[in-house]
């Protein structure tokens, strides 16, 4: 999966050089996300950074979605046939793999991840049926440049507040 991601990065550069591609930010530096794509089942929702290609390649193997590579190439070329963003922007996402499509350089997807995690807890508490498993987790990746952004800090603080108030540590 890491090699496939690297090849997609190289192809993005080739397409750009030929004037056929428009997005060349590589997944380099985030290759170890492949582990999370392997360990966590596709039923666990994932909000991903735009460099989490290895995660997506590995997760797509859980459902044998062989069209993932084709879909990424379509997004790199801003093709209207791109099933995720219809040519507007390269973005990772898949309904069947539980990856809501979004792109964020400022960690705006972190509060969404916290909200979904809270919804899992609330659905269990209120005995409401949900498409997400009651013991499911929500994964979220982001880049180091986002760490100090106010949106990221708000998400961290909210998650910490929820964890403390719902599962306080014994004194």
C-alpha positions as a printed Julia matrix, in Angstrom:
171×3 Matrix{Float64}:
   0.0    0.0     0.0
   2.9    2.34    0.71
   4.41   1.57   -2.7
   1.09   2.11   -4.46
   0.78   5.47   -2.73
   4.31   6.42   -3.79
   3.53   5.44   -7.39
   0.39   7.59   -7.3
   2.55  10.49   -6.09
   4.99   9.95   -8.98
   2.14   9.71  -11.46
   0.71  12.98  -10.13
   3.99  14.68  -11.03
   4.04  13.05  -14.49
   0.48  14.14  -15.2
   1.34  17.69  -14.09
   4.4   17.76  -16.36
   2.2   16.72  -19.32
  -0.41  19.35  -18.45
  -2.97  16.67  -17.6
  -2.8   16.8   -13.8
  -3.42  19.6   -11.37
  -2.7   18.36   -7.88
   0.74  17.13   -6.88
   0.89  17.3    -3.08
   2.27  13.88   -2.22
   1.44  11.56    0.66
   5.09  11.44    1.68
   5.63  11.67    5.4
   2.32   9.98    6.15
   3.12   6.48    4.86
   2.8    4.86    8.28
  -0.93   5.67    8.24
  -1.09   2.39    6.33
  -1.07   0.64    9.73
  -4.36   2.3    10.72
  -5.89   1.32    7.37
  -5.0   -2.28    8.18
  -5.83  -2.43   11.9
  -9.12  -0.52   12.03
 -12.11  -1.97   10.17
 -13.76   0.08    7.44
 -16.83   0.36    9.67
 -14.86   2.8    11.87
 -15.22   6.28   10.41
 -12.06   8.1     9.35
 -11.56  11.82    8.74
  -8.35  12.09    6.75
  -5.61  14.56    5.98
  -4.94  15.04    2.28
  -1.66  13.12    2.63
  -3.3    9.94    4.01
  -3.08   8.05    0.71
  -1.5    4.94    2.24
  -4.39   4.68    4.7
  -6.9    4.85    1.85
  -5.07   2.31   -0.3
  -4.93  -0.14    2.61
  -8.52   0.46    3.7
  -9.76  -0.04    0.14
  -8.3   -3.56    0.3
 -10.74  -4.42    3.1
 -13.6   -4.32    0.61
 -11.59  -5.17   -2.49
 -12.33  -1.78   -4.01
  -9.89  -2.07   -6.87
 -11.17   1.12   -8.43
  -9.5    3.24   -5.73
  -6.34   3.81   -7.81
  -8.44   4.78  -10.82
 -10.48   7.15   -8.68
  -7.36   8.89   -7.33
  -6.0    9.3   -10.86
  -9.31  10.81  -11.96
  -9.14  13.26   -9.06
  -5.55  14.23   -9.93
  -6.75  15.12  -13.42
  -9.77  17.05  -12.09
 -12.01  14.74  -14.09
 -15.76  15.15  -13.91
 -15.83  11.34  -13.59
 -14.04  11.49  -10.23
 -16.64   9.85   -7.95
 -15.56  11.73   -4.83
 -15.33  15.4    -5.87
 -16.5   15.36   -9.51
 -13.32  17.12  -10.58
 -13.36  19.96   -8.09
 -10.35  18.91   -6.04
  -8.24  15.89   -5.14
  -9.77  14.57   -1.95
  -9.85  11.18   -0.27
 -13.28   9.87    0.54
 -15.59   6.91    0.17
 -19.08   6.24    1.43
 -18.57   2.49    1.45
 -15.26   2.81    3.34
 -16.69   5.29    5.9
 -14.39   8.15    4.91
 -16.31  11.42    4.57
 -14.67  13.45    1.81
 -13.11  16.71    2.83
  -9.88  18.55    2.39
  -8.37  20.7     5.06
  -5.07  22.45    5.58
  -6.24  23.98    8.85
  -7.63  20.9    10.59
 -11.28  21.85   10.1
 -12.12  18.15    9.98
 -11.02  17.57   13.59
 -14.19  19.02   15.17
 -16.23  16.84   12.79
 -14.37  13.78   14.08
 -15.04  14.77   17.69
 -18.72  15.29   16.86
 -19.02  11.85   15.27
 -17.27  10.25   18.26
 -19.72  12.03   20.56
 -22.63  10.78   18.44
 -21.46   7.18   18.96
 -21.48   7.72   22.73
 -24.86   9.46   22.69
 -26.49   6.84   20.46
 -25.38   4.16   22.91
 -26.56   6.15   25.95
 -29.93   6.96   24.38
 -30.33   3.49   22.82
 -30.7    5.01   19.37
 -29.8    2.93   16.35
 -26.8    4.15   14.39
 -24.88   3.09   11.31
 -21.73   3.24   13.44
 -20.96   0.45   15.89
 -21.47   1.24   19.6
 -17.88   0.14   20.23
 -16.56   1.89   17.13
 -13.86   4.5    17.07
 -13.35   7.56   14.92
  -9.96   8.02   13.32
  -8.59  11.4    12.34
  -5.28  12.29   10.72
  -3.85  15.75   10.26
  -0.6   17.47    9.42
   1.86  18.96   11.86
   1.22  22.47   10.51
  -2.35  22.18   11.79
  -1.47  21.26   15.36
  -1.39  24.8    16.74
  -4.35  26.05   14.73
  -7.29  27.17   16.87
  -9.63  24.65   15.2
  -7.34  21.77   16.16
  -6.88  23.01   19.71
 -10.65  23.39   20.09
 -11.14  19.78   18.96
  -8.46  18.52   21.37
  -9.93  20.48   24.27
 -13.48  19.32   23.49
 -12.4   15.67   23.28
 -10.54  16.0    26.57
 -13.54  17.66   28.25
 -15.9   14.93   27.01
 -13.53  12.16   28.1
 -13.13  13.66   31.57
 -16.83  14.28   32.14
 -18.01  10.93   30.8
 -15.15   8.79   32.05
 -13.47  10.62   34.95
 -10.29   9.13   36.28
 -10.41   7.94   39.89
  -8.7   10.32   42.31
